[in-house]
PDB file of C-alpha atoms in Angstrom:
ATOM      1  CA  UNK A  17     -25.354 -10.237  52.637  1.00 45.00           C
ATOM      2  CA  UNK A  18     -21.944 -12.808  52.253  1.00 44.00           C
ATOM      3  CA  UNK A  19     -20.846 -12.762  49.077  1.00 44.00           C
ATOM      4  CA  UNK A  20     -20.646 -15.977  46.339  1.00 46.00           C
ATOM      5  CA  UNK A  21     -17.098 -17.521  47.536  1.00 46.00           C
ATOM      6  CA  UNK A  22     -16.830 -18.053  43.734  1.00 44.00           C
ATOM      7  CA  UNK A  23     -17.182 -14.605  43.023  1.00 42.00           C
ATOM      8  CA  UNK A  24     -14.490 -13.436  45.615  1.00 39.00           C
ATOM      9  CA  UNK A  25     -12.243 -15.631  44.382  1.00 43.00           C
ATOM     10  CA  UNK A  26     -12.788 -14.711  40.546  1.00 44.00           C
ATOM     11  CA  UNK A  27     -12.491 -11.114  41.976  1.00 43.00           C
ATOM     12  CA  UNK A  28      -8.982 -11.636  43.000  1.00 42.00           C
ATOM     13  CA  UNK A  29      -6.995 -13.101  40.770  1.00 45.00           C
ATOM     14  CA  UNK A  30      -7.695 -17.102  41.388  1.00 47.00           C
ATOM     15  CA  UNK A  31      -7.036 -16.122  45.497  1.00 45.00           C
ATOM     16  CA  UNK A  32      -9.533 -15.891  47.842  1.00 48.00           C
ATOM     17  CA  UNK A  33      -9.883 -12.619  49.296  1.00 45.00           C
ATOM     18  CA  UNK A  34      -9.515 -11.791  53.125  1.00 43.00           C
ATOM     19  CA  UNK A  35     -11.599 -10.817  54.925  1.00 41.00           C
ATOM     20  CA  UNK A  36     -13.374  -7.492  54.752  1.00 39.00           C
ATOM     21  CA  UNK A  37     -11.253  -6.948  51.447  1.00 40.00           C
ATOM     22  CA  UNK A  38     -13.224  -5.546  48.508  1.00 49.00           C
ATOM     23  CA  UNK A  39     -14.753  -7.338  45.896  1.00 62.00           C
ATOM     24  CA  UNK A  40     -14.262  -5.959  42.353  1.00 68.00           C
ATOM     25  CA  UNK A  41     -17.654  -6.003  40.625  1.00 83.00           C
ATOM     26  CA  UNK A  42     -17.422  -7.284  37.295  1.00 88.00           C
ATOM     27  CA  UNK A  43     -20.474  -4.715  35.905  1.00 89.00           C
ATOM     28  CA  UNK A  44     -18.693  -2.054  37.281  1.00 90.00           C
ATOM     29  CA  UNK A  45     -15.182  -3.614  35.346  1.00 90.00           C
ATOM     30  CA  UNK A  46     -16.976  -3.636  32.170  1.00 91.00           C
ATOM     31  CA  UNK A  47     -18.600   0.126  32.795  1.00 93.00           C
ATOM     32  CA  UNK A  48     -15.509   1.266  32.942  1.00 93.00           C
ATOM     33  CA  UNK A  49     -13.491  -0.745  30.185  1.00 90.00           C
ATOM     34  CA  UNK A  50     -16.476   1.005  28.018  1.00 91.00           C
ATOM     35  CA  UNK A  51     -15.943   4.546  29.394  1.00 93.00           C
ATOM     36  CA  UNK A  52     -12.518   4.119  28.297  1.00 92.00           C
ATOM     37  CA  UNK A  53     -13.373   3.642  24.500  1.00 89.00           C
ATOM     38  CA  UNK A  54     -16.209   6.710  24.919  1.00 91.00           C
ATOM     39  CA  UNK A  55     -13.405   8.710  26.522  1.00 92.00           C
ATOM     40  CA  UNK A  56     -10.137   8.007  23.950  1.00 89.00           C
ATOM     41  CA  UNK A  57     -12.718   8.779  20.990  1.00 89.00           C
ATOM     42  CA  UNK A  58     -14.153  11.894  22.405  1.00 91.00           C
ATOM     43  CA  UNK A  59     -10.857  13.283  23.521  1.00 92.00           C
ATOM     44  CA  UNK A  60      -7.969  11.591  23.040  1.00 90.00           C
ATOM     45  CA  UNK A  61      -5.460   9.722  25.398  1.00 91.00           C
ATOM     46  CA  UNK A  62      -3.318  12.755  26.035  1.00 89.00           C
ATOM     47  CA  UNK A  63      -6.822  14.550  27.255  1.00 92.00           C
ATOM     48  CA  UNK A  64      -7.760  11.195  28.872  1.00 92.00           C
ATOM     49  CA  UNK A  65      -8.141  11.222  32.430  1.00 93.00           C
ATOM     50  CA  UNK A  66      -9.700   8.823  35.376  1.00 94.00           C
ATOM     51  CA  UNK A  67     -11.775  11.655  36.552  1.00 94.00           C
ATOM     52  CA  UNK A  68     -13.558  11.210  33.065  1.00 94.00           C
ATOM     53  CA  UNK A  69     -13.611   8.310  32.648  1.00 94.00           C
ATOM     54  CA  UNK A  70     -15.149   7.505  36.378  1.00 94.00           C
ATOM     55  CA  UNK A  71     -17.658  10.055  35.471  1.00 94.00           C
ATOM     56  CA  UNK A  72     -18.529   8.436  32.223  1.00 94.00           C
ATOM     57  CA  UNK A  73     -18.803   4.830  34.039  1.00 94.00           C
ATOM     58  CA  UNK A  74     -20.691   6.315  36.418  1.00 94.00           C
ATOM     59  CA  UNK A  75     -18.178   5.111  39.480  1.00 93.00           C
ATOM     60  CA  UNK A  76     -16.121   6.634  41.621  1.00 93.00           C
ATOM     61  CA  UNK A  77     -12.329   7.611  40.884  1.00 93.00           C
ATOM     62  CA  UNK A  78     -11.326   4.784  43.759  1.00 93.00           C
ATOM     63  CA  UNK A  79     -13.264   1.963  41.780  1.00 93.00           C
ATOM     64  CA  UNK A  80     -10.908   2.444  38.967  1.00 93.00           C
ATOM     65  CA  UNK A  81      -7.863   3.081  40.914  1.00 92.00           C
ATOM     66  CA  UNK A  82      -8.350  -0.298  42.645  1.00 91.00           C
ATOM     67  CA  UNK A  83      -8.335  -2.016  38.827  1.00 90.00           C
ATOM     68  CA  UNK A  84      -5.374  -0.253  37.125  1.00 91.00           C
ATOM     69  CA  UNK A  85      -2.918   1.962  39.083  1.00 87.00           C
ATOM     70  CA  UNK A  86      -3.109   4.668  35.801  1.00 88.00           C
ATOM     71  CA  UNK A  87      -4.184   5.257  32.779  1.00 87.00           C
ATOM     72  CA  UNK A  88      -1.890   3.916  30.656  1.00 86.00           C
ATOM     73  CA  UNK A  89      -2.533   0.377  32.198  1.00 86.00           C
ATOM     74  CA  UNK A  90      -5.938   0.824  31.794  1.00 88.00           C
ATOM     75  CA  UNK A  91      -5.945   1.491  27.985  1.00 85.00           C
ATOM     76  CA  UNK A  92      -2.868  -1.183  27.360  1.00 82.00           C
ATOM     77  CA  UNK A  93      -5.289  -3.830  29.471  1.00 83.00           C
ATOM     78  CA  UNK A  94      -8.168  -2.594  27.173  1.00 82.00           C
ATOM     79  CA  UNK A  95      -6.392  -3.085  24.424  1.00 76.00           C
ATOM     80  CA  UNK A  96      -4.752  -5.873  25.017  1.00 73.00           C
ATOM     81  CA  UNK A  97      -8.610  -7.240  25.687  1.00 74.00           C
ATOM     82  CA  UNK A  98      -9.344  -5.967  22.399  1.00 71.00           C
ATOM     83  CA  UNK A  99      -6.618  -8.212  20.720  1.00 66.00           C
ATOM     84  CA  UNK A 100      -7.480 -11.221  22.206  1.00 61.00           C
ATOM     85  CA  UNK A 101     -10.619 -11.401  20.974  1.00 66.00           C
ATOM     86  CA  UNK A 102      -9.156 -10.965  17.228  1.00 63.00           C
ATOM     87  CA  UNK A 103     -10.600 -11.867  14.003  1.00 69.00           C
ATOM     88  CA  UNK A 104     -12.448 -14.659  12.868  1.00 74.00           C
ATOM     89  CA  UNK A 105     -10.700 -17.443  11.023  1.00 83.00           C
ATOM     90  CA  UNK A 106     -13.001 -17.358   7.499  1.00 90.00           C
ATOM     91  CA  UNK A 107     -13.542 -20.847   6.161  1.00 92.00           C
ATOM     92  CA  UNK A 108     -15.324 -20.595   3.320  1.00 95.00           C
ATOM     93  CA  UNK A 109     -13.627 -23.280   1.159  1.00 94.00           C
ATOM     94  CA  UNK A 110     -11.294 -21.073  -1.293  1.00 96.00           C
ATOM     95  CA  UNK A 111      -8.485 -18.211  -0.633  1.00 96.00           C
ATOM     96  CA  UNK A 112     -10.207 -15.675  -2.706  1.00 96.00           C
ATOM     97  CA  UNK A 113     -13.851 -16.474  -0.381  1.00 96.00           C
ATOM     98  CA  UNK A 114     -11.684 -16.719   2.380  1.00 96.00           C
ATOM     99  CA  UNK A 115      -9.725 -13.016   1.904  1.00 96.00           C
ATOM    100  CA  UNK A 116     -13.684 -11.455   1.042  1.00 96.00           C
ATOM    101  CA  UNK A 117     -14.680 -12.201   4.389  1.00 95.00           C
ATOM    102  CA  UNK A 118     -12.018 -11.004   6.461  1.00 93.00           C
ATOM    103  CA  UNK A 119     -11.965  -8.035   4.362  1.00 94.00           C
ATOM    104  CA  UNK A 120     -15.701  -7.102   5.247  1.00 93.00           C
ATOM    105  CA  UNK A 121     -15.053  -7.529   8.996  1.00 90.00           C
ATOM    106  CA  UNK A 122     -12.061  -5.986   9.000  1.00 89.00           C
ATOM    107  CA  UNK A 123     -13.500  -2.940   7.316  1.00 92.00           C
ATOM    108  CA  UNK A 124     -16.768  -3.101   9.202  1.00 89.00           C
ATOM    109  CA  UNK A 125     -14.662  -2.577  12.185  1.00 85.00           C
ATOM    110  CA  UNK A 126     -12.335   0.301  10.991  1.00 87.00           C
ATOM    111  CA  UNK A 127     -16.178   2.071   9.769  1.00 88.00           C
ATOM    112  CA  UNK A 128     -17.062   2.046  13.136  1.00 84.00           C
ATOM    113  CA  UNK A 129     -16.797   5.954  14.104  1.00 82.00           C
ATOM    114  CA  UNK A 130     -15.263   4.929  17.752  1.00 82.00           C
ATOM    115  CA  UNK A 131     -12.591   3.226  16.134  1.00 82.00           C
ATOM    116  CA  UNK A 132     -11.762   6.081  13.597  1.00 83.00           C
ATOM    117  CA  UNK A 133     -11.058   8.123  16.294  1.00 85.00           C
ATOM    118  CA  UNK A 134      -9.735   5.765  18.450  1.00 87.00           C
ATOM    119  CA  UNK A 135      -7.126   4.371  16.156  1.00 84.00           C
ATOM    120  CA  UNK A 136      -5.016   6.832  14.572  1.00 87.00           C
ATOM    121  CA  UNK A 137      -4.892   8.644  18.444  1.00 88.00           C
ATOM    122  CA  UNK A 138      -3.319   5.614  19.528  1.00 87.00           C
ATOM    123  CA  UNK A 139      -1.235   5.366  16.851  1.00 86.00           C
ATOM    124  CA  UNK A 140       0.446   8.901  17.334  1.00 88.00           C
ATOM    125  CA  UNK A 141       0.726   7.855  21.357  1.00 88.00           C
ATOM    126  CA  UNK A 142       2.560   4.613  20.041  1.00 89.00           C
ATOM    127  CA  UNK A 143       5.590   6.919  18.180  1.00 90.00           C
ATOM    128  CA  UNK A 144       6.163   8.245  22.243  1.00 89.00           C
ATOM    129  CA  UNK A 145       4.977   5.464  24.585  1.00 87.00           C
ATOM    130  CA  UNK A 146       7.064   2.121  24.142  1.00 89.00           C
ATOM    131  CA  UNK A 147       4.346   0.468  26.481  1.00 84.00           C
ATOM    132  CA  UNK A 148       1.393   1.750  24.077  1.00 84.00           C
ATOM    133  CA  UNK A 149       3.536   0.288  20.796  1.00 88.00           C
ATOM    134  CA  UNK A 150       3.915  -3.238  22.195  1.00 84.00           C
ATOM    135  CA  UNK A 151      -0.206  -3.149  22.574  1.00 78.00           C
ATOM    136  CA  UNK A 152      -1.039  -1.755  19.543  1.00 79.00           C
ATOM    137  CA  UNK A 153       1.480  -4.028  18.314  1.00 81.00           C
ATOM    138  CA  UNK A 154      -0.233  -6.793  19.980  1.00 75.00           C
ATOM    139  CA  UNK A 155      -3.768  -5.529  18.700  1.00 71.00           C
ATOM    140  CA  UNK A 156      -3.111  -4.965  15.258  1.00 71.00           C
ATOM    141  CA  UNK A 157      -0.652  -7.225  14.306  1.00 74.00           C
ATOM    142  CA  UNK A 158       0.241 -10.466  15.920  1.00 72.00           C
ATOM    143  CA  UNK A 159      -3.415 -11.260  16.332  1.00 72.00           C
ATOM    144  CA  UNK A 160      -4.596 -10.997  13.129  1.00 83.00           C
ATOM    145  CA  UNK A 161      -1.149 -12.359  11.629  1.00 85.00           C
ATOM    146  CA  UNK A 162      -2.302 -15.994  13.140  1.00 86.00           C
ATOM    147  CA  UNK A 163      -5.305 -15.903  11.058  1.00 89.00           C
ATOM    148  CA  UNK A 164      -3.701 -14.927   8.004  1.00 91.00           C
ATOM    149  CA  UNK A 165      -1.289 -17.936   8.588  1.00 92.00           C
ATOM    150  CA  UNK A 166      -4.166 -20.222   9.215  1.00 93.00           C
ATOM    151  CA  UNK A 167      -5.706 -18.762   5.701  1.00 94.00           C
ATOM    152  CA  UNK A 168      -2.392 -19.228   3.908  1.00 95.00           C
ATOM    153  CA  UNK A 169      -1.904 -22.844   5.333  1.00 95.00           C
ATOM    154  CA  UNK A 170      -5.551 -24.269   4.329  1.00 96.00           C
ATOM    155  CA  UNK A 171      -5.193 -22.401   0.791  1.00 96.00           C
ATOM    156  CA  UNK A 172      -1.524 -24.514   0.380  1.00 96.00           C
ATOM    157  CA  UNK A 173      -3.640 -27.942   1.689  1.00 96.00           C
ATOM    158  CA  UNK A 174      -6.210 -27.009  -0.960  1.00 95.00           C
ATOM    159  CA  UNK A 175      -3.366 -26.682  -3.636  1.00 95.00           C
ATOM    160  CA  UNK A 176      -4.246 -22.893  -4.116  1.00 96.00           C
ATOM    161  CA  UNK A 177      -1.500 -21.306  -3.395  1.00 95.00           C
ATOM    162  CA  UNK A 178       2.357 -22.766  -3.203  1.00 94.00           C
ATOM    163  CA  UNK A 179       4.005 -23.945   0.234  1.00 94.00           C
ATOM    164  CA  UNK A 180       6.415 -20.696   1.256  1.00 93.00           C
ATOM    165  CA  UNK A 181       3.587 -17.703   0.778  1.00 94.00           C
ATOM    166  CA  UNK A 182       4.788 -15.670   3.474  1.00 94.00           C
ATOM    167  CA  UNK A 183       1.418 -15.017   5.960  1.00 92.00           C
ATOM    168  CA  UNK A 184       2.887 -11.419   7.079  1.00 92.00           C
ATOM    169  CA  UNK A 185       2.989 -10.163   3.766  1.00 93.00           C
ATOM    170  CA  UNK A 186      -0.425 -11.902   3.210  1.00 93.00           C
ATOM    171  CA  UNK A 187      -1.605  -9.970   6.102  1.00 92.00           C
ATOM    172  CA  UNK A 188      -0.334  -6.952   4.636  1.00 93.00           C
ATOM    173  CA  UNK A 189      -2.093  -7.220   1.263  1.00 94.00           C
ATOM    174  CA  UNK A 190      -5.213  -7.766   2.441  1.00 92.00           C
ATOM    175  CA  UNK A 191      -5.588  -5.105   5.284  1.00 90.00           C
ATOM    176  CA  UNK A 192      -3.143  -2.636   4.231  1.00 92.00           C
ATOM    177  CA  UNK A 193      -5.395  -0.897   1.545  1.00 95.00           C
ATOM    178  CA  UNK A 194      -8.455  -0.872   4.405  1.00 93.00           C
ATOM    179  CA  UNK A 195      -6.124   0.851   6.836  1.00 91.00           C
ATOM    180  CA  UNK A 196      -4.932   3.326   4.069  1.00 93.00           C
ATOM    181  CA  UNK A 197      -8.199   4.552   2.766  1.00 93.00           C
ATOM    182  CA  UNK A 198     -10.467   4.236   5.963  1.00 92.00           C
ATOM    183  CA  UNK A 199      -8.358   5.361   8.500  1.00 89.00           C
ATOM    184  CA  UNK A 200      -5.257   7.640   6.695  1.00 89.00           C
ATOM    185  CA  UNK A 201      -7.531   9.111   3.598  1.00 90.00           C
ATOM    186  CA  UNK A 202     -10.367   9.013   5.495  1.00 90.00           C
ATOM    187  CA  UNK A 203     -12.194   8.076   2.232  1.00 91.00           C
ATOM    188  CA  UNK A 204     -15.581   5.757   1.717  1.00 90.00           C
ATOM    189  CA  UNK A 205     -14.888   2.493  -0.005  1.00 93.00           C
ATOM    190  CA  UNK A 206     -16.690   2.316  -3.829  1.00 93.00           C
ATOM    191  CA  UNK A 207     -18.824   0.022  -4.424  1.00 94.00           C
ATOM    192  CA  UNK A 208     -17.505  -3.793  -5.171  1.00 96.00           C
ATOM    193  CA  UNK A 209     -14.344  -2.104  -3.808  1.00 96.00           C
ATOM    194  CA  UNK A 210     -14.018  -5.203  -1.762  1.00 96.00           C
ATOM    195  CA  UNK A 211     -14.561  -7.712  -4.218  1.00 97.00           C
ATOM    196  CA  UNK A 212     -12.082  -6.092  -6.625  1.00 97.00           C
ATOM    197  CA  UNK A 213      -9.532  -6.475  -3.381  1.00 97.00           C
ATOM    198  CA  UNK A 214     -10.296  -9.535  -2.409  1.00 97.00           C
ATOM    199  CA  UNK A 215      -9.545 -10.839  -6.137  1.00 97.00           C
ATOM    200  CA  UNK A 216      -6.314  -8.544  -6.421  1.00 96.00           C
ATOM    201  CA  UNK A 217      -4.557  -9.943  -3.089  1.00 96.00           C
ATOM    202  CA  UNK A 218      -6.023 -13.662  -4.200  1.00 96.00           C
ATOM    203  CA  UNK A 219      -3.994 -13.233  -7.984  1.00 95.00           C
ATOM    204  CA  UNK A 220      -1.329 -11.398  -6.213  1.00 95.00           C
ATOM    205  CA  UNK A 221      -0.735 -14.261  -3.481  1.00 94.00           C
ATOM    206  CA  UNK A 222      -1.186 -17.205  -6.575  1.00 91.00           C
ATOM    207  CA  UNK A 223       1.254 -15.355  -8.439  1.00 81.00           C
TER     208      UNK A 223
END
């Protein structure tokens, strides 16, 4: 049966693809893109291999070697997936509101047992793979830095905070502590531990 032209095309890059040329299925794109976050969790990137992660997807080694020529491009384009989709920009009218909610996703994410695993792995890989830093880099900072600056800028319209906070060490106030205990101390967070946080980095920023 001929395939969709719009589907070849989409398959290819924005080129249509000659003929008898195969056509990347997007299911089997997103199989694997999931096998790769089941794989770095379960064993790690240095254990990583396509082999596994094939099996996991349940494709063949070819399928992913015709989507990312190793595995280091695969995890740096999963990744770099990852980042794009970022955080949500919190409106909820006030800075402290504002930091509350971005604190609960953030640490609803970093709960998530895949990323516990996933995170500090990549983290070691980062100290020896320049290519792995710039994503991580990518992932867990300049996305997230945006919506701190957005934060900072409607707090200064709002007249809750002066013009000058720097959003950076915003950003660092409010996630730092999440990071430290969920990830590095590996500990549970008490209960109102967020509210307490939020109101800390909101005093702290006001200061």
């Amino acid at each position: 049966m001929a395939k969709d032209g719009s589907e070849v095309t989409r398959a290819t890059g924005g080129r249509r693809a000659p003929a008898g040329a195969a056509v990347l299925r997007e299911e089997k794109t997103e199989a694997i893109r999931a096998a790769v976050f089941e794989e770095l969790a379960a064993v790690g990137f240095a254990r990583m291999s396509i082999e596994g992660i094939a099996k996991r997807a349940g494709v063949g080694k070819t399928a992913v070697y015709r989507r990312w020529r190793s595995k280091l491009h695969l995890v740096l384009d999963v990744v770099s997936a990852v980042a794009a989709e970022g955080l949500p920009s919190p409106d909820t009218g006030s800075l402290r509101g504002d930091i509350r909610m971005l604190l609960e996703v953030a640490a609803r994410a970093l709960r998530h047992p895949m990323a516990a695993q996933i995170i500090p792995d990549l983290l070691a890989e980062a100290a020896r793979s320049p290519e792995i830093a710039e994503a991580l880099r990518t992932a867990l900072l300049d996305s997230q830095q945006g919506v701190a600056a957005a934060m900072v800028a409607r707090a200064v319209e709002r007249g809750e905070l002066r013009p000058g906070v720097d959003a950076r060490l915003a950003l660092d106030l409010m996630t730092g502590p999440l990071y430290w205990r969920l990830l590095v101390v590996r500990d549970d967070l008490p209960k109102g531990y967020l509210d307490e946080l939020a109101l800390a980095v909101a005093s702290a920023l006001e200061a």
